[in-house]
């Protein structure tokens, strides 16, 4: 069925020109409207989405529950463990709080209860187990203080915080109840914790994911737990359940209040770790665990360049497998400032050893700071999610770029795999994010009627025209040259026409042209777009003139009008009624007084 553009599409007359026998018409198109007093232009939600503040909360985790009920569930830190749901990852509705964190009387009544945790609960992740038909929610929290326990008789003083709990439910979005590991009816046979209740008499000990003594023994053997400062408990945050291709279960987390390392363990089931497999995976500022050990022995080792020394933690782990290698992604630096970003490490085995990639290898997966963004900061704690054969990162960022702090919201951008030379000269696939973006982008393809078909076209017009449809957005202004040379813009020094030829006519609905990431090579308009169409057995050219780059995406100097900032990942675009297109010609001019123009990418939405 032929799609119609919005009724507010410009009412431009269809002008017919004659160049020999060829017919040319100016086509009615729409580029979004930046209304007076507004800072963001509107757009057609049938074609595009934008990373506006879709949900509120930090530490977003996405559960793909679509095979069961058609929904994706997003769990966030928002005072409690809050949940949203969506069918397309772009439009979310609130579900509400998911967890009852109260301890009930032994008979199950609600007449006697107390709060197990205080209001500091964060970083929930949920995994569904098809065998048990149960959803397991892992999360971090600080327990409410136990005023009934008095130090002495072997009980260490102090109050723990940042402990890990697990709750279960038959539903993904409600009725989660804490697992009691001293109650076989709650945790299941074989999963009971056996710690000395005289040493751990606190009411919350029985709800912890790990037996507190077993966990402390592991942590002390791998760099220290500082448990003596926190009533004998070892801290842990950001649990991440992962199921490998063979069905083996693993749990990754941050072993904190010691060396703040990332660790992993194989799980016999979701409530019982195999401690013989537990291992440290990363240490803050070290590329490998071996580097950390070497420095402890007095050796000098190379330090990670993108991890600040005033913060001592790697957090928010995620694991994904690609081409027989395991990739561990994690957040570095402080969540409340602009340096917060996601990095990647690689291993041949799920439990390591992992090596963090250098900046030259593309070690940073997503960073508002590296992009030089003046709209986005704090691009950290995240989920890696495969949808429709494509990889996406769902991450949080600050509500306010200037204020930063703890108020955050979730965004989503596509991740591409690119092949680079690693530090030893070998080929290595690494993740590169087409983001962070806050600009109008094509809808996520799995849920879009019109997809980007530019990559299927043959492009000509200059020696480096192939960068126009390589699928990579030029985003990062401050990345290391050794890495960013893999993501190039097409550069021109004079007026140039680029042609996108298809093997056969295609249905086309919109054209997007992405600007340069650099202020001194950006364009303010596209001179002309020509769409060569097949109509009733004839070849007809329909054209769009002077397609402007929206002023919302750049800032100019008040004195001379020069551009001093361009929003990363921004494009100009035109949408129109469906056209049967054989080829597209895009003409770009170099502005007067400017040496060159860079074009990051062209996307053609069609089918």
XYZ file of C-alpha atoms in Angstrom:
607
model
C 0.000 0.000 0.000
C 1.410 3.368 -0.988
C 2.377 5.493 2.009
C 1.527 9.189 2.200
C 3.767 11.763 3.812
C 2.443 13.984 6.608
C -0.229 16.506 5.689
C 2.120 19.294 6.738
C 4.465 18.355 3.886
C 5.325 21.440 1.934
C 2.843 22.222 -0.766
C 5.515 22.847 -3.338
C 4.332 22.759 -6.899
C 5.530 19.831 -9.003
C 7.559 21.706 -11.557
C 8.201 19.916 -14.838
C 11.425 20.695 -16.714
C 12.697 19.445 -20.046
C 16.282 18.387 -20.661
C 16.047 16.802 -24.067
C 13.289 14.201 -23.656
C 13.907 13.531 -19.970
C 11.198 14.614 -17.572
C 12.193 16.225 -14.264
C 9.828 17.109 -11.435
C 10.421 18.774 -8.095
C 9.029 16.328 -5.556
C 7.121 17.351 -2.450
C 9.190 16.396 0.573
C 9.318 16.912 4.311
C 12.432 17.494 6.431
C 10.966 17.878 9.904
C 9.932 21.226 11.329
C 11.761 23.190 14.014
C 8.942 25.278 15.419
C 9.509 28.692 16.933
C 10.511 28.429 20.566
C 11.342 24.725 20.287
C 14.845 23.212 20.532
C 14.055 19.954 18.723
C 12.305 19.487 15.405
C 9.397 17.105 14.999
C 9.724 13.953 12.897
C 7.651 11.141 11.445
C 7.575 8.269 13.940
C 6.679 5.820 11.160
C 10.206 6.273 9.803
C 12.435 7.584 12.592
C 13.144 7.609 16.291
C 15.235 9.861 18.512
C 16.944 9.126 21.817
C 14.830 11.497 23.839
C 14.184 10.691 27.478
C 12.037 7.613 26.859
C 12.407 6.170 30.364
C 13.679 7.502 33.668
C 16.277 5.630 35.698
C 19.838 4.350 35.688
C 21.511 0.980 35.014
C 19.085 -0.200 32.298
C 18.843 -3.931 31.703
C 16.719 -5.335 28.871
C 15.074 -8.755 29.091
C 13.974 -10.106 25.723
C 10.722 -11.826 26.641
C 9.204 -11.537 23.169
C 8.945 -15.284 22.541
C 6.736 -15.602 25.624
C 4.559 -12.486 25.662
C 5.821 -10.200 22.868
C 7.509 -7.674 25.163
C 10.952 -6.387 26.042
C 11.263 -5.471 29.714
C 13.560 -2.711 30.924
C 14.608 -2.781 34.575
C 16.230 0.324 36.049
C 17.506 1.843 39.255
C 14.889 4.428 40.162
C 14.604 4.627 43.945
C 13.521 0.998 43.810
C 13.667 -1.627 41.079
C 11.395 -0.115 38.441
C 10.218 -1.723 35.226
C 9.049 -0.614 31.785
C 7.948 -2.684 28.819
C 8.004 -2.195 25.054
C 7.313 -4.062 21.846
C 9.829 -2.106 19.768
C 12.568 -0.790 22.144
C 11.650 2.790 21.170
C 8.288 3.335 22.856
C 8.026 2.341 26.506
C 5.210 2.104 29.026
C 5.574 2.010 32.784
C 4.941 -1.267 34.594
C 5.940 -0.122 38.087
C 7.917 -1.561 40.964
C 8.735 -5.242 40.620
C 10.034 -6.290 44.029
C 8.589 -6.543 47.495
C 11.686 -6.200 49.678
C 9.921 -6.984 52.941
C 10.619 -9.900 55.260
C 7.411 -11.629 56.299
C 6.680 -13.633 59.418
C 7.658 -17.307 59.309
C 4.024 -18.314 58.824
C 3.876 -16.167 55.696
C 1.556 -13.594 57.207
C 2.018 -9.896 56.673
C 1.272 -9.030 60.274
C 4.959 -9.058 61.160
C 7.478 -7.813 58.658
C 10.430 -5.543 58.228
C 12.314 -4.127 55.301
C 15.265 -6.308 54.236
C 16.996 -3.540 52.310
C 16.952 0.196 52.642
C 15.936 2.352 49.687
C 19.318 1.981 48.000
C 18.608 -0.773 45.468
C 20.184 -0.772 42.050
C 21.291 -2.528 38.866
C 18.654 -5.282 38.536
C 19.090 -7.967 35.886
C 16.543 -10.673 35.148
C 17.018 -14.056 33.501
C 14.303 -16.563 32.609
C 14.928 -20.255 33.186
C 12.815 -22.354 30.823
C 13.368 -25.536 32.881
C 11.939 -24.091 36.094
C 9.694 -21.527 34.337
C 10.950 -18.967 36.835
C 12.331 -15.454 36.411
C 15.384 -14.729 38.562
C 16.105 -11.107 39.464
C 19.644 -10.366 40.661
C 20.324 -6.935 42.145
C 22.444 -4.947 44.552
C 21.235 -3.229 47.698
C 22.248 -1.943 51.070
C 20.555 -3.811 53.915
C 18.540 -1.955 56.478
C 20.565 -1.784 59.686
C 20.008 -4.651 62.076
C 19.630 -2.948 65.458
C 18.993 -6.270 67.193
C 22.546 -7.540 66.641
C 25.171 -6.269 69.084
C 28.856 -6.629 68.193
C 30.676 -9.274 70.174
C 30.894 -13.049 70.445
C 32.793 -13.198 67.158
C 30.477 -10.796 65.317
C 32.471 -8.082 63.610
C 31.443 -4.450 63.958
C 30.342 -2.180 61.140
C 27.415 -2.013 58.759
C 27.654 -3.621 55.316
C 26.413 -2.007 52.171
C 26.441 -2.926 48.493
C 25.431 -6.552 48.911
C 23.791 -8.802 46.295
C 20.370 -10.399 46.525
C 18.176 -12.553 44.293
C 14.401 -12.740 43.979
C 12.146 -15.029 41.946
C 8.779 -14.775 40.268
C 6.556 -16.575 37.790
C 6.190 -13.239 35.991
C 8.734 -10.867 34.440
C 7.235 -7.686 35.894
C 5.658 -8.399 39.288
C 5.523 -10.502 42.438
C 9.284 -10.988 42.829
C 10.037 -12.396 46.299
C 13.451 -12.578 47.928
C 15.030 -16.028 48.063
C 15.710 -17.250 51.606
C 18.779 -19.509 51.544
C 18.019 -20.885 55.014
C 14.638 -22.143 53.843
C 14.659 -25.150 51.499
C 11.117 -24.338 50.367
C 12.393 -20.970 49.139
C 15.788 -21.831 47.646
C 15.369 -25.504 46.744
C 17.118 -28.665 47.849
C 20.895 -28.492 47.591
C 21.037 -24.685 47.604
C 20.963 -24.040 51.362
C 23.699 -21.825 52.787
C 25.735 -23.358 55.617
C 27.462 -20.315 57.129
C 27.845 -20.015 60.902
C 24.774 -18.094 62.060
C 26.641 -17.156 65.220
C 29.124 -15.206 63.099
C 26.504 -13.949 60.650
C 23.418 -13.460 62.846
C 22.000 -10.543 60.859
C 18.492 -11.039 59.501
C 19.577 -10.175 55.929
C 22.380 -12.781 55.714
C 19.994 -15.516 54.590
C 18.836 -13.475 51.582
C 22.277 -12.900 50.050
C 23.052 -14.491 46.668
C 26.216 -16.090 48.046
C 26.904 -17.819 51.308
C 28.702 -14.933 53.092
C 31.551 -17.078 54.400
C 32.198 -18.811 51.056
C 32.146 -15.465 49.266
C 34.522 -13.896 51.777
C 36.965 -16.805 51.428
C 37.042 -16.323 47.634
C 37.433 -12.564 47.843
C 40.194 -12.675 50.450
C 42.145 -15.110 48.270
C 41.939 -12.751 45.282
C 43.152 -9.447 46.661
C 41.225 -8.896 49.865
C 37.629 -8.172 50.814
C 37.885 -5.585 53.638
C 35.037 -7.580 55.160
C 36.340 -6.772 58.640
C 35.186 -3.189 58.071
C 31.640 -4.245 57.177
C 30.499 -6.687 59.856
C 32.290 -9.553 58.077
C 30.528 -9.187 54.734
C 32.119 -8.862 51.306
C 30.554 -6.258 49.066
C 29.234 -7.014 45.608
C 27.267 -5.075 43.000
C 25.987 -5.272 39.424
C 25.314 -9.028 39.071
C 25.012 -10.163 35.435
C 23.587 -13.636 34.638
C 24.811 -15.061 31.344
C 23.919 -18.286 29.501
C 26.527 -19.609 27.084
C 25.653 -21.282 23.778
C 25.853 -24.745 25.356
C 23.371 -23.743 28.069
C 25.938 -23.368 30.861
C 24.999 -20.680 33.365
C 27.413 -18.022 34.652
C 27.199 -15.064 36.982
C 29.438 -12.010 36.637
C 29.618 -9.159 39.123
C 31.775 -6.520 40.801
C 33.638 -7.790 43.841
C 33.807 -4.458 45.635
C 35.147 -2.837 48.763
C 38.412 -4.625 48.095
C 40.179 -4.269 44.764
C 36.842 -3.566 43.018
C 37.491 -6.259 40.439
C 35.158 -7.887 37.949
C 34.727 -11.585 38.679
C 32.823 -14.534 37.252
C 31.686 -17.980 38.319
C 29.934 -20.949 36.725
C 26.558 -21.636 38.311
C 25.286 -25.170 38.901
C 21.879 -23.526 38.860
C 20.857 -19.892 39.260
C 21.060 -20.207 43.066
C 24.245 -22.272 43.483
C 27.743 -21.195 42.367
C 30.575 -23.607 41.645
C 33.247 -21.782 43.660
C 35.998 -23.929 42.145
C 35.484 -21.985 38.898
C 35.330 -18.484 40.426
C 37.985 -16.151 39.066
C 38.952 -12.502 38.863
C 38.553 -11.099 35.343
C 39.704 -7.471 35.488
C 41.294 -5.023 37.876
C 40.942 -1.261 37.631
C 43.677 0.409 35.473
C 45.270 -2.943 34.513
C 44.945 -4.486 31.055
C 45.078 -8.030 32.450
C 44.913 -9.836 35.771
C 48.511 -10.928 35.154
C 49.512 -7.252 34.978
C 47.922 -6.684 38.371
C 49.798 -9.661 39.808
C 53.080 -8.519 38.227
C 52.851 -5.068 39.796
C 52.124 -6.656 43.172
C 55.467 -8.442 42.719
C 57.252 -5.143 42.074
C 57.267 -5.135 38.276
C 56.406 -2.098 36.170
C 53.409 -2.604 33.882
C 51.565 -0.520 31.307
C 48.381 1.071 32.677
C 45.010 1.564 31.010
C 44.810 5.092 29.585
C 41.021 5.579 29.737
C 40.505 4.661 33.417
C 40.941 7.544 35.821
C 43.040 7.030 38.929
C 40.670 8.914 41.250
C 38.099 6.117 40.784
C 38.933 2.520 41.601
C 36.292 0.377 39.975
C 35.211 -1.527 36.878
C 31.455 -2.109 36.984
C 28.303 -3.052 35.077
C 29.689 -6.187 33.316
C 28.069 -7.685 30.224
C 29.284 -10.708 28.226
C 28.627 -11.440 24.559
C 30.103 -14.066 22.224
C 31.177 -13.253 18.661
C 33.205 -15.360 16.233
C 34.299 -17.810 18.946
C 35.578 -15.055 21.218
C 34.021 -13.640 24.375
C 33.702 -9.905 24.841
C 33.377 -8.449 28.317
C 32.004 -4.912 28.295
C 32.000 -2.804 31.448
C 31.773 0.771 32.718
C 34.763 2.778 33.891
C 35.224 5.986 35.882
C 32.613 7.787 37.988
C 28.937 7.454 37.067
C 28.176 11.036 38.064
C 30.482 12.829 35.631
C 31.161 12.980 31.901
C 34.069 10.498 32.010
C 31.722 7.564 32.598
C 31.929 5.300 29.546
C 31.844 1.690 28.365
C 35.001 -0.296 27.533
C 35.640 -3.787 26.172
C 37.927 -6.732 26.912
C 38.349 -9.951 24.929
C 39.065 -13.605 25.732
C 39.012 -17.037 24.131
C 37.135 -18.416 27.148
C 34.039 -17.244 28.974
C 35.850 -16.998 32.334
C 38.998 -15.523 30.862
C 41.712 -14.594 30.978
C 40.461 -11.300 29.504
C 42.574 -8.508 28.062
C 41.217 -4.979 27.992
C 41.672 -3.424 24.578
C 43.778 -0.308 24.237
C 42.414 2.979 22.913
C 44.338 2.321 19.705
C 42.406 -0.958 19.339
C 39.043 0.673 20.038
C 38.877 -0.186 23.717
C 36.181 2.428 24.340
C 32.785 1.161 23.116
C 30.732 4.314 23.731
C 31.658 7.683 25.210
C 30.008 11.074 25.097
C 33.339 12.647 26.024
C 35.298 10.990 23.216
C 32.545 12.056 20.823
C 32.988 15.631 21.989
C 29.250 15.831 22.623
C 27.822 18.900 24.317
C 24.461 17.198 24.776
C 25.328 13.727 26.116
C 27.443 12.639 29.088
C 27.746 9.706 31.449
C 27.284 6.991 28.792
C 27.738 4.011 31.066
C 25.977 1.038 32.667
C 24.417 -0.862 29.788
C 22.929 -3.953 28.137
C 24.190 -5.540 24.924
C 21.168 -6.763 22.968
C 20.823 -8.631 19.661
C 17.625 -7.839 17.729
C 16.852 -8.983 14.214
C 20.457 -9.999 13.556
C 21.818 -6.620 14.642
C 23.581 -5.655 17.863
C 22.471 -2.726 20.019
C 23.690 -1.125 23.213
C 21.121 0.178 25.697
C 22.920 2.529 28.074
C 22.168 5.282 30.525
C 23.249 8.904 30.349
C 22.693 12.013 32.415
C 19.383 13.836 32.256
C 21.321 17.096 32.190
C 24.644 17.378 30.337
C 25.787 20.314 32.489
C 24.595 19.143 35.906
C 25.409 15.407 35.364
C 24.944 13.623 38.722
C 22.681 10.680 39.538
C 19.585 11.480 37.446
C 19.797 9.409 34.281
C 17.757 7.960 31.435
C 18.161 5.132 28.942
C 19.101 5.401 25.254
C 19.776 2.889 22.479
C 22.211 2.892 19.540
C 23.457 0.312 17.057
C 26.800 -1.440 17.550
C 28.835 -2.574 14.539
C 31.619 -5.149 14.382
C 34.735 -3.939 12.604
C 38.007 -5.758 12.022
C 41.197 -4.029 13.189
C 44.809 -4.978 13.747
C 45.416 -5.672 17.412
C 48.555 -4.662 19.279
C 50.329 -7.752 17.937
C 49.318 -7.139 14.327
C 46.605 -9.809 14.205
C 43.086 -9.325 12.877
C 40.563 -8.787 15.654
C 36.858 -7.963 15.576
C 35.914 -5.152 17.956
C 32.719 -3.301 18.758
C 32.116 0.207 17.421
C 28.980 2.148 18.375
C 27.128 4.416 15.963
C 26.521 6.726 18.883
C 25.893 8.130 21.373
C 23.148 9.959 19.489
C 20.419 12.372 20.470
C 19.438 13.053 16.865
C 16.773 11.735 14.513
C 17.731 8.215 13.386
C 16.026 5.507 11.303
C 13.733 3.269 13.310
C 15.282 0.096 14.692
C 15.192 -2.170 11.654
C 13.484 -5.162 13.246
C 10.411 -2.974 13.782
C 10.590 -0.786 10.681
C 8.705 -1.110 7.411
C 11.447 0.799 5.598
C 15.061 -0.224 6.161
C 18.401 1.237 5.158
C 19.093 -0.104 1.660
C 22.016 2.214 0.892
C 24.488 -0.571 1.651
C 22.995 -2.555 -1.251
C 23.772 0.179 -3.779
C 26.930 0.722 -5.843
C 28.295 4.182 -5.012
C 30.375 6.385 -7.297
C 31.483 9.990 -7.405
C 34.895 10.003 -5.737
C 37.726 7.649 -4.797
C 36.467 7.368 -1.215
C 32.736 7.293 -1.989
C 32.474 3.791 -0.505
C 32.563 5.297 2.998
C 29.107 6.739 2.307
C 27.422 3.344 2.691
C 29.762 1.328 4.903
C 27.273 1.433 7.806
C 29.619 3.350 10.120
C 28.758 6.790 11.491
C 31.694 9.131 12.028
C 31.074 10.166 15.656
C 34.250 10.354 17.707
C 36.245 13.590 17.491
C 38.809 12.652 20.134
C 39.436 8.938 19.543
C 42.974 7.726 18.896
C 43.954 8.112 15.259
C 45.259 4.539 15.103
C 41.701 3.317 15.691
C 39.484 5.982 14.184
C 41.205 5.625 10.814
C 38.919 2.597 10.441
C 35.836 4.881 10.427
C 36.280 7.392 7.640
C 34.264 10.182 6.094
C 34.007 10.839 2.385
C 35.826 14.093 1.718
C 35.407 16.554 -1.170
C 37.175 19.794 -2.067
C 34.809 20.877 -4.846
C 31.209 20.454 -5.902
C 30.597 16.711 -6.275
C 27.707 14.474 -7.263
C 27.526 11.012 -5.736
C 25.431 8.314 -7.419
C 23.800 5.330 -5.709
C 22.843 2.694 -8.299
C 20.620 -0.300 -7.537
C 20.513 -3.553 -9.498
C 16.784 -3.040 -9.962
C 14.254 -0.386 -9.049
C 13.559 -0.154 -5.306
C 10.777 1.401 -3.277
C 12.294 4.435 -1.526
C 10.666 6.553 1.180
C 13.435 8.802 2.567
C 17.081 9.851 2.134
C 19.402 10.852 5.001
C 22.830 12.509 4.634
C 24.988 12.544 7.771
C 27.220 15.513 8.398
C 30.904 15.575 9.234
C 31.843 15.242 12.892
C 34.162 18.255 12.509
C 33.047 21.864 12.481
C 35.498 22.985 9.803
C 34.344 20.328 7.298
C 30.582 20.288 7.860
C 27.926 21.288 5.336
C 24.907 23.511 5.948
C 22.836 22.191 3.061
C 22.727 19.623 0.262
C 22.375 21.347 -3.094
C 20.298 18.740 -4.841
C 18.974 15.204 -4.565
C 17.815 13.519 -7.761
C 15.787 10.324 -7.689
C 15.757 8.518 -11.026
C 12.447 6.638 -11.084
C 10.638 4.117 -13.240
C 7.073 5.333 -13.771
C 4.655 3.772 -16.274
C 7.505 2.422 -18.376
C 9.309 5.766 -18.472
C 12.390 7.084 -16.694
C 11.522 10.186 -14.704
C 13.811 12.261 -12.477
C 12.328 13.745 -9.319
C 14.476 16.231 -7.417
C 14.778 18.069 -4.106
C 16.657 21.379 -3.942
C 18.618 23.004 -1.120
C 18.028 20.487 1.652
C 19.175 22.352 4.768
C 20.958 20.943 7.791
C 18.741 21.812 10.763
C 20.002 24.641 12.938
C 19.217 22.555 16.036
C 22.329 20.507 15.248
C 24.959 23.231 15.144
C 25.978 26.428 16.907
C 27.469 29.531 15.377
C 29.682 32.367 16.503
C 27.620 35.545 17.028
C 30.364 37.727 15.532
C 31.148 36.075 12.213
C 28.525 33.325 11.886
C 31.126 30.558 11.773
C 30.132 27.118 13.083
C 31.901 26.188 16.311
C 29.968 23.025 17.242
C 28.236 20.228 15.344
C 26.123 17.577 17.103
C 27.698 14.132 16.574
C 25.608 11.723 14.524
C 23.323 14.365 13.001
C 21.845 14.184 9.513
C 19.686 16.176 7.177
C 16.911 14.181 5.578
C 13.954 14.318 3.230
C 10.951 12.011 3.245
C 8.400 11.729 0.480
C 5.724 9.456 -0.936
C 6.964 6.058 -2.052
C 8.957 6.236 -5.286
C 10.154 3.424 -7.552
C 13.838 4.398 -7.694
C 16.636 3.028 -9.901
C 19.371 5.418 -8.743
C 19.903 8.443 -6.534
C 22.232 11.361 -7.206
C 23.285 13.596 -4.313
C 25.108 16.851 -5.068
C 27.182 18.489 -2.354
C 28.944 21.863 -2.626
C 31.887 23.180 -0.628
C 30.809 26.433 1.096
C 32.674 29.591 0.184
C 35.733 30.068 2.369
C 35.809 26.390 3.381
C 38.520 24.071 2.080
C 36.588 20.791 2.200
C 33.417 19.004 3.229
C 33.090 15.635 4.961
C 30.068 13.359 4.648
C 29.845 10.613 7.249
C 27.162 8.376 5.787
C 24.107 8.191 3.541
C 21.080 6.139 4.482
C 18.287 5.367 2.047
C 15.076 4.135 3.683
C 13.251 1.762 1.419
C 12.425 -1.840 0.679
